[in-house]
Short mmCIF file of C-alpha atoms in Angstrom, two decimals:
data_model
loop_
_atom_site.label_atom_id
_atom_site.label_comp_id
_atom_site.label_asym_id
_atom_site.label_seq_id
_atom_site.Cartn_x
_atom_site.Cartn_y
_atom_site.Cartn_z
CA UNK A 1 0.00 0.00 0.00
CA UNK A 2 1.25 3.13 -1.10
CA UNK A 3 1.60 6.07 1.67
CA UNK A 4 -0.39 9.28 1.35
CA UNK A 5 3.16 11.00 0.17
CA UNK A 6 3.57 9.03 -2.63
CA UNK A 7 -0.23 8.36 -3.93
CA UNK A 8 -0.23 12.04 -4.16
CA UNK A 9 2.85 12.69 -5.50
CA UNK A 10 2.04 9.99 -8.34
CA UNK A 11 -1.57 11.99 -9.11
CA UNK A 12 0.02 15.55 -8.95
CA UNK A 13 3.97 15.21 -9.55
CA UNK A 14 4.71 19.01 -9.23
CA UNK A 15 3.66 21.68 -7.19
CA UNK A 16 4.18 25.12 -9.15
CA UNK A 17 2.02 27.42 -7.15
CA UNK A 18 3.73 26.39 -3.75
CA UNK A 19 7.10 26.88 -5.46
CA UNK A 20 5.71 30.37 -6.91
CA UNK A 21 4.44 31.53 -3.86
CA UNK A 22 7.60 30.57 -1.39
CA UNK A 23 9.90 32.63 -4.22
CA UNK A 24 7.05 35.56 -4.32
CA UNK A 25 7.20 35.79 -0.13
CA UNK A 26 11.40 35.55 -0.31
CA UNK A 27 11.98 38.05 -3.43
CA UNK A 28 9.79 40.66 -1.84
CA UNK A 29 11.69 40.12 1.47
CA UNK A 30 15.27 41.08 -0.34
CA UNK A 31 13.52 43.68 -1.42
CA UNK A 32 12.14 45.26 1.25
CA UNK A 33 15.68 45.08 2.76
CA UNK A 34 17.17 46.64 0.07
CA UNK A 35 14.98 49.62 0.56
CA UNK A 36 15.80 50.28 4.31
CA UNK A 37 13.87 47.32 6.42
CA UNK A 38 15.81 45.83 8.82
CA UNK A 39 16.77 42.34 9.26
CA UNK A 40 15.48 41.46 11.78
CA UNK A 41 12.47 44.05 12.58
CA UNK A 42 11.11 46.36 10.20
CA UNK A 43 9.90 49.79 10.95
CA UNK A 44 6.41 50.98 10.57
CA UNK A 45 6.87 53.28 7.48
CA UNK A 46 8.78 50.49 5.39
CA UNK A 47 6.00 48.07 6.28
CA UNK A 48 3.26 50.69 5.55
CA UNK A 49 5.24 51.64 2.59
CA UNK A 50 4.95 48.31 1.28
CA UNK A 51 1.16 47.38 1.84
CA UNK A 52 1.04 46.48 5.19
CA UNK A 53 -2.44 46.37 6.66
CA UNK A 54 -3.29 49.42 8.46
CA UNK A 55 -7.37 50.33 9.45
CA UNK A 56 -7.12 54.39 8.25
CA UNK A 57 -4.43 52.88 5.30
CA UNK A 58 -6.83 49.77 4.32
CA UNK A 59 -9.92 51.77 4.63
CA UNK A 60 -9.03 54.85 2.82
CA UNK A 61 -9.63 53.64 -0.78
CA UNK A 62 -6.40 51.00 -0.30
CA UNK A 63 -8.06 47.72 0.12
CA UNK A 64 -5.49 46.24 -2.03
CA UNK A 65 -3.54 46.31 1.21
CA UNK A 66 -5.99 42.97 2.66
CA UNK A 67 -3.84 41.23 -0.11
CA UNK A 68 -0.32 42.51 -0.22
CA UNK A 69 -0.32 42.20 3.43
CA UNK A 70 -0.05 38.19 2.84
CA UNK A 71 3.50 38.76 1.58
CA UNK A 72 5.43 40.90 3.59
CA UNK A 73 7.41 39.50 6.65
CA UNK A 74 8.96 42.18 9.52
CA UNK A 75 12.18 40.18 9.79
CA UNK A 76 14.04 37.21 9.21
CA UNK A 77 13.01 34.97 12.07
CA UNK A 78 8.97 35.36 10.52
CA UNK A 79 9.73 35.16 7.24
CA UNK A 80 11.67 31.66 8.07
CA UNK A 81 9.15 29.95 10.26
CA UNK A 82 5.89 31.00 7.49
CA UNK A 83 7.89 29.89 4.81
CA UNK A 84 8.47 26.79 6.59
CA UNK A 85 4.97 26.07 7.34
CA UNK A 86 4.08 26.80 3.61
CA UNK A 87 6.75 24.38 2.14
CA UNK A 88 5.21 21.91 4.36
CA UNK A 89 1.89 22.59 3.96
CA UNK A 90 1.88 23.49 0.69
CA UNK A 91 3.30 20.55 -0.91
CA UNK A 92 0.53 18.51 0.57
CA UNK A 93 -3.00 20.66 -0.17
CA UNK A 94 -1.94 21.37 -3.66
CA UNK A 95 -1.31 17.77 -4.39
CA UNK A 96 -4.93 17.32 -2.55
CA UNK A 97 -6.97 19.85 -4.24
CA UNK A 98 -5.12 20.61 -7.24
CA UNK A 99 -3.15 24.20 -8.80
CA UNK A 100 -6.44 25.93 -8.83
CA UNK A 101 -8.25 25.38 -6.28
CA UNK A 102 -4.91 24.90 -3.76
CA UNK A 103 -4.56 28.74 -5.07
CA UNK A 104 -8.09 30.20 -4.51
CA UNK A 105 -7.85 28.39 -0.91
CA UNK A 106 -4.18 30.39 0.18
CA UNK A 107 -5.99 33.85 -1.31
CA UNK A 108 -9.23 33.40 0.30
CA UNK A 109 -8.20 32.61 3.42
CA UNK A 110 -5.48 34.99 3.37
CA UNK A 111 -7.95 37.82 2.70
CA UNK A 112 -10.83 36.57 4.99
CA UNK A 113 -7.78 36.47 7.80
CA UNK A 114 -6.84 40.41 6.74
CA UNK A 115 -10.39 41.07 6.87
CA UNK A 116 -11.27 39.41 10.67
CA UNK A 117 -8.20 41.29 12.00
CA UNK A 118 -9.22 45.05 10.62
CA UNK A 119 -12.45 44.29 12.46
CA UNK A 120 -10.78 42.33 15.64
CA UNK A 121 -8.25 45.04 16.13
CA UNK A 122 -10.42 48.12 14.72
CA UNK A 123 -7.61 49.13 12.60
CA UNK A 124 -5.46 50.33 15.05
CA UNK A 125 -2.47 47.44 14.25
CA UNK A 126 -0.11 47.27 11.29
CA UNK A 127 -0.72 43.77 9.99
CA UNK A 128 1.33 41.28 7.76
CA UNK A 129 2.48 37.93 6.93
CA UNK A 130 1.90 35.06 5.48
CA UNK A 131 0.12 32.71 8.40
CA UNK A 132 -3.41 33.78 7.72
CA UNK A 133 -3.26 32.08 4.50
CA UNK A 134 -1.05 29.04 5.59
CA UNK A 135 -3.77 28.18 8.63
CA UNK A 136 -6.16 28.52 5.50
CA UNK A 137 -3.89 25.39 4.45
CA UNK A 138 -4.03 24.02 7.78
CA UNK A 139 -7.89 23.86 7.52
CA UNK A 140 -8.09 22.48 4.27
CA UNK A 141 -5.81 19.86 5.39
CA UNK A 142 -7.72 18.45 8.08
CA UNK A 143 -10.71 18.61 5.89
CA UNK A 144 -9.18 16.57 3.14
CA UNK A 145 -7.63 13.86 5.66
CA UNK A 146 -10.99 13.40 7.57
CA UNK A 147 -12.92 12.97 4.23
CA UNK A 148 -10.47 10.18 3.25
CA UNK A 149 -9.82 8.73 6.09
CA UNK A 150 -11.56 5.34 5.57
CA UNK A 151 -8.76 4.85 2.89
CA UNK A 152 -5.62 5.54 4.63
CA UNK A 153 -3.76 3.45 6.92
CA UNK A 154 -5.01 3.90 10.81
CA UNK A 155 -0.96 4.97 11.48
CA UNK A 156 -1.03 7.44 8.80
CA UNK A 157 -3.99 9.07 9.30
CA UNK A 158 -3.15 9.68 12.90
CA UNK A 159 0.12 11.03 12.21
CA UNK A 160 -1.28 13.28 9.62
CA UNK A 161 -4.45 14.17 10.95
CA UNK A 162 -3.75 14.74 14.86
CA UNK A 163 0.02 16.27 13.78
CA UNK A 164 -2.13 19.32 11.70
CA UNK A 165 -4.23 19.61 14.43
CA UNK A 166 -1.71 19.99 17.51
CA UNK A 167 -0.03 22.60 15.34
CA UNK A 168 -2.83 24.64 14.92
CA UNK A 169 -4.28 24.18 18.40
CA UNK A 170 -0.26 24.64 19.57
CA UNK A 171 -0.01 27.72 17.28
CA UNK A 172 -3.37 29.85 17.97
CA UNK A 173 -2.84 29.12 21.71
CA UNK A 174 0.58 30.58 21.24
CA UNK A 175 -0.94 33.41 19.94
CA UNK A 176 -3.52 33.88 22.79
CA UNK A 177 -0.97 33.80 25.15
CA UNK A 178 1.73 36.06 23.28
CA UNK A 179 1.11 39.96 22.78
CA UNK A 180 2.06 40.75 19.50
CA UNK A 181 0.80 38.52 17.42
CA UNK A 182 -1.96 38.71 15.02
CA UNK A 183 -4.30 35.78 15.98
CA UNK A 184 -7.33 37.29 14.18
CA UNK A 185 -6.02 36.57 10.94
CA UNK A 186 -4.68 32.51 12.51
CA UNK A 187 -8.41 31.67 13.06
CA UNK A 188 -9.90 33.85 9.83
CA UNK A 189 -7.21 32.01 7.46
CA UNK A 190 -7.93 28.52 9.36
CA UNK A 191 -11.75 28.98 9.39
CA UNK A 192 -12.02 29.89 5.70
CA UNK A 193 -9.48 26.86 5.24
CA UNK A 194 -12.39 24.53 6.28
CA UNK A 195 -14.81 25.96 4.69
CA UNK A 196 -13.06 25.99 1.55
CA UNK A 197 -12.05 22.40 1.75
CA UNK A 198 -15.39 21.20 2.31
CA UNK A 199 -16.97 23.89 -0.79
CA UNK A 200 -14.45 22.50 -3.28
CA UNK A 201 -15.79 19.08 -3.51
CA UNK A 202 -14.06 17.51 -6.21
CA UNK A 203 -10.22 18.01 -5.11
CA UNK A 204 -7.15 15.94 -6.66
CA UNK A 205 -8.47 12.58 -5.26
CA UNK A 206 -6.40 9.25 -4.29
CA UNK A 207 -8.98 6.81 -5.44
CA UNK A 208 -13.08 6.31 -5.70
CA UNK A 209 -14.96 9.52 -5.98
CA UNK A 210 -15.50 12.31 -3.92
CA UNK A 211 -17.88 11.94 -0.38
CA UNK A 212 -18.88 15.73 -0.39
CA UNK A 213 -22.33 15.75 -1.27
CA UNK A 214 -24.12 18.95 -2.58
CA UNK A 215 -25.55 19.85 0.41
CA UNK A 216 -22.62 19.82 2.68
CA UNK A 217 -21.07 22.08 0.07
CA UNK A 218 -23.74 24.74 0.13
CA UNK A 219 -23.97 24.83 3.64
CA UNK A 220 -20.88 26.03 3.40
CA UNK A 221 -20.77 28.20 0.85
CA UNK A 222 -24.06 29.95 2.86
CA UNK A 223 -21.45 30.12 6.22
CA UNK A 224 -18.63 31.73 4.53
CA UNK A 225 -20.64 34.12 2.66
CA UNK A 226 -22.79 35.14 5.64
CA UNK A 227 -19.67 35.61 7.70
CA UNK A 228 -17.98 37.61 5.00
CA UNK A 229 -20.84 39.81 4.99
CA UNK A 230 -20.98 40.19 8.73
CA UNK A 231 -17.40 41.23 8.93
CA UNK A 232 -17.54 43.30 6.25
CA UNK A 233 -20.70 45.00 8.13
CA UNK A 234 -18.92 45.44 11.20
CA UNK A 235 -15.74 47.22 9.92
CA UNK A 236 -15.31 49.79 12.21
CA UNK A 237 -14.40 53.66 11.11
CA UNK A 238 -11.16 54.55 10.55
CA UNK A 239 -9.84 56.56 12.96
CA UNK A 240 -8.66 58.80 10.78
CA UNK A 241 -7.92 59.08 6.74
CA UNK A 242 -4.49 57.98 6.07
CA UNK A 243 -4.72 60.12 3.02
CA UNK A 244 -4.42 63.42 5.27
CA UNK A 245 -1.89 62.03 7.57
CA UNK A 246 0.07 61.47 4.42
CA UNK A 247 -0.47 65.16 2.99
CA UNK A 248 0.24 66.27 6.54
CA UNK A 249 3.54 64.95 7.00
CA UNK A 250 4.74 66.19 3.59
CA UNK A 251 3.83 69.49 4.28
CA UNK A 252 5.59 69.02 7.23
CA UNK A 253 8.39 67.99 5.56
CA UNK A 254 8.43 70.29 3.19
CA UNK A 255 7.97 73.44 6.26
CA UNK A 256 11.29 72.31 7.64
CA UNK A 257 13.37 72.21 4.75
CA UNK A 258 11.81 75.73 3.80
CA UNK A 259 12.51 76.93 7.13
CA UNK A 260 16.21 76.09 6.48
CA UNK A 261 16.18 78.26 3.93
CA UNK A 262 14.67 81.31 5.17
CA UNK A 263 16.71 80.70 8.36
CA UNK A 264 19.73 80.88 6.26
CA UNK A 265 18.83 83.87 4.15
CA UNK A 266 18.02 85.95 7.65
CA UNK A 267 20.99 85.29 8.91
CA UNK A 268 22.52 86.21 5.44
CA UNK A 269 20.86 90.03 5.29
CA UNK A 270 21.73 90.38 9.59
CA UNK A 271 25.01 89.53 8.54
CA UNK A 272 25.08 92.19 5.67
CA UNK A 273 23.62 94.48 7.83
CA UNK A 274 26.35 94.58 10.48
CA UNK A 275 28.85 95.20 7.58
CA UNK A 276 26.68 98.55 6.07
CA UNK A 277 26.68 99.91 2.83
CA UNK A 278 22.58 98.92 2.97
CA UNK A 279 19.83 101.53 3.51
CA UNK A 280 17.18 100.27 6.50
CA UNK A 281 14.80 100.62 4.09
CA UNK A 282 16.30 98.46 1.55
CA UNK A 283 16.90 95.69 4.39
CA UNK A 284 13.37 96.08 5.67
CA UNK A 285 12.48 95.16 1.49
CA UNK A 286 14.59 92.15 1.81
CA UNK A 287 13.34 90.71 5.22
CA UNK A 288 9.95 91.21 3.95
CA UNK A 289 10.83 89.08 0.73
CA UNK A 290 12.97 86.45 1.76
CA UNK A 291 11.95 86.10 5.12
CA UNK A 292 8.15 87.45 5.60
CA UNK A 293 6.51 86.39 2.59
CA UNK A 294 7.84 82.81 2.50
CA UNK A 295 6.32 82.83 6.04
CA UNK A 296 3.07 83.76 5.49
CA UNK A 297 2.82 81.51 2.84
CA UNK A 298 4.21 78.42 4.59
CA UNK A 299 1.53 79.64 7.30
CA UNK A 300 -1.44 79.56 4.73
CA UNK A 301 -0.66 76.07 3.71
CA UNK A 302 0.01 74.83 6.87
CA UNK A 303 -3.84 76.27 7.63
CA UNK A 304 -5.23 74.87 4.69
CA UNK A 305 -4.71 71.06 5.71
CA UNK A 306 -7.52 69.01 7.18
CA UNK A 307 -7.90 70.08 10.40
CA UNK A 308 -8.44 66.51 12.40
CA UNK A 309 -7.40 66.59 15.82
CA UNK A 310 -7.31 62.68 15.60
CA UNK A 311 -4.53 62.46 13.04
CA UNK A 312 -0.96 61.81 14.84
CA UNK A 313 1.10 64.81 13.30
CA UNK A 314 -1.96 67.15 14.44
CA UNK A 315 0.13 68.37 16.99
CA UNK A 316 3.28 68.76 14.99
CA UNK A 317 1.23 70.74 12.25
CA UNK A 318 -0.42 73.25 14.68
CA UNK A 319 3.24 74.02 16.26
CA UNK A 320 4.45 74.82 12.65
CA UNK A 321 1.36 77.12 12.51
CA UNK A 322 2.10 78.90 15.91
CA UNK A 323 5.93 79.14 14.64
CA UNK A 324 5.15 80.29 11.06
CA UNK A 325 2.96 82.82 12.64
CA UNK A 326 5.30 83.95 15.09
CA UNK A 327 8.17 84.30 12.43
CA UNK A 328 6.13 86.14 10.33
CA UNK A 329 5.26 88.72 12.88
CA UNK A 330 8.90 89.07 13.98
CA UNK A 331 9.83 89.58 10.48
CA UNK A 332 7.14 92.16 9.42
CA UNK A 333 8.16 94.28 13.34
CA UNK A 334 11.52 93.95 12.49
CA UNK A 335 11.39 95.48 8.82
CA UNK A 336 8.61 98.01 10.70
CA UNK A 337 10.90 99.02 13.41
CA UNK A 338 14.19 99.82 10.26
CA UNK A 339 11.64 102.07 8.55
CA UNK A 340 10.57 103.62 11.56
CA UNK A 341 14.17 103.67 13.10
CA UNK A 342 12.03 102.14 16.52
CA UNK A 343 15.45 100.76 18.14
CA UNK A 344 12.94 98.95 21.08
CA UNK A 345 10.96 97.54 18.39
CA UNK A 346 13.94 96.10 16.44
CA UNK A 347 15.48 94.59 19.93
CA UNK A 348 11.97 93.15 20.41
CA UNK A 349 11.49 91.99 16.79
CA UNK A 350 14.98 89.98 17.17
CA UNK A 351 13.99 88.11 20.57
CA UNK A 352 10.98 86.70 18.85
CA UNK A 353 13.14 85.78 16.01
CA UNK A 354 15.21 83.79 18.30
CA UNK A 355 12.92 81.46 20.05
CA UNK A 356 13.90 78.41 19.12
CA UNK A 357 11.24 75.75 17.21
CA UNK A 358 11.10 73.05 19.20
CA UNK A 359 9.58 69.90 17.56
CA UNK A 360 8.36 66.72 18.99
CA UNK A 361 9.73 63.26 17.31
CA UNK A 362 7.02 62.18 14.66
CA UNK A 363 6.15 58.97 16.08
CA UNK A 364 4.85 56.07 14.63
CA UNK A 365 0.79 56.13 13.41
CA UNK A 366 -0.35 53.20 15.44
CA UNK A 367 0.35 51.68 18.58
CA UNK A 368 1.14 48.14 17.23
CA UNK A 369 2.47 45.96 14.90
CA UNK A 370 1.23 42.28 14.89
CA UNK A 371 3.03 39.89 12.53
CA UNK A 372 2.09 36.57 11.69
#
């Protein structure tokens, strides 16, 4: 009698997508390295950068992110142990349910994982990795060895059957009991996985015909799609639109480099100043031009973004308002006080000119980051 290895190796000799999906997770991991991530921990903007899943991200018009999510890994010791579990998984459920099917299985499950942990965690993790979809495997596994159990040996099935199932129970328990990790998207992925083995009914068989009847597989088909719906229903709202944090922090960005600039050219017409040969009228021109206007400009644009307290560079933006404003005002008192020859005003004008902007570190735009 031939073991369940080789009976499926003999019905499906290769296993393409497995290969194509273990390269896929691997290539995009070089690559994420070679644009800054780190070895062994990523930071949030490479993983957001990338297509991580993210509730104000995911639910501002990117809800591509529920799928590139499944491939990215936040450092070398995740990426090893999913790619692991897929090799070993893999090999097996596409051999049982065949290229196709083997590939809507990972994708939905994958997906239905992403989606359970936007709604589980409200969208207040970045999310990625692989595992969602591999438990997806996991479930479609147990669902194929149960069916065909009356035709494998007693010793196999056990070792097949009960080994799948101590790894998942081992692994979601691990997950309960460890912060960090994403176990919404475990028992989405592994949930979908059963569903899915049970709605495709007609997999890569060993021998004799399939014991799904049509029933079993509509019941089935009426679960998933009711729970899809419900979770789908029950996304919450973003806490804020990723959109406008993004326009924020470029404007923010681009303040501070401005602010170089004008910096540079003040100190370039005090310095010019001290040596004479300039009128006070003419340097009150030039502090209103290089140093004023660009101001009051920076101030306007500054006021122009969306004005959500709940987005994390809020703060940030409304100092750069108060400190636009207040070099603005020095700058128009100081170029006052040389036309009016006011020496109190153009002591006065200075002091505000030197206070100092004092900027808090832009931190991260969620309090988490759950791989798995």
């Amino acid at each position: 009698m031939l073991s369940l290895h080789d009976l499926l190796h003999r019905q499906v000799p290769r296993v393409p997508v497995t290969k194509l999906l273990v390269a896929t997770n691997l290539l995009i991991f070089v690559a994420m390295l070679a644009s800054g991530a780190g070895l062994w921990h990523s930071s949030n903007s490479v993983q957001l950068a990338w297509g991580a899943n993210f509730g104000p991200a995911t639910q501002d018009g990117e809800w591509w992110r529920l799928g590139t999510a499944m491939f990215l890994h936040f450092g070398l010791v995740h990426l090893t142990l999913n790619l692991w579990a897929l090799w070993d998984a893999g090999q097996l459920v596409e051999r049982m349910y065949g290229h196709a099917r083997f590939t809507a299985l990972y994708f939905a499950s994958g997906l239905a994982g992403n989606l359970l942990s936007l709604v589980a965690h409200k969208g207040l993790a970045i999310s990625g990795g692989a595992s969602g979809a591999i438990f997806g495997l996991y479930g479609a596994l147990l669902v194929f060895l149960w069916r065909e159990r009356g035709r494998l040996h007693p010793h196999e099935f056990r070792w097949f059957f009960w080994g799948a199932t101590a790894f998942a129970i081992v692994s979601l328990g691990l997950g309960l009991a460890i912060t960090g990790i994403d176990n919404a998207a475990h028992i989405g992925g592994f949930v979908t996985g059963l569903l899915g083995g049970i709605i495709f009914a007609d997999p890569a068989r060993m021998s004799g015909k399939s014991s799904h009847v049509f029933s079993s597989r509509l019941s089935a088909i009426s679960i998933l799609a009711l729970t899809v719906f419900t979770l789908i229903v029950r996304i919450p709202p973003p806490a804020y639109k990723w959109s406008e944090e993004v326009l924020a922090r470029k404007e923010i960005g681009n303040f501070l480099r401005d602010d170089r600039a004008i910096t540079q050219a003040w100190q370039h017409i005090l310095d010019e100043a001290r040596r004479g040969g300039i009128s006070f009228d003419e340097l009150a021109g030039q502090i209103d031009t290089a140093v004023g206007n660009p101001y009051e400009e920076s101030f306007e644009q500054l006021s122009e973004l969306p004005p959500d307290p709940a987005l994390p560079s809020a703060a940030t933006v409304e100092m750069l308002r108060d400190y636009a404003e207040r070099r603005r005002d020095a700058s128009r008192a100081l170029a006052e006080g040389l036309r009016t020859h006011n020496p109190a005003q153009i002591r006065h004008a200075l002091e505000m000119a030197r206070q100092p902007l004092q900027l808090p570190k832009l931190s991260p735009p969620t309090p988490s980051t759950l791989p798995r």
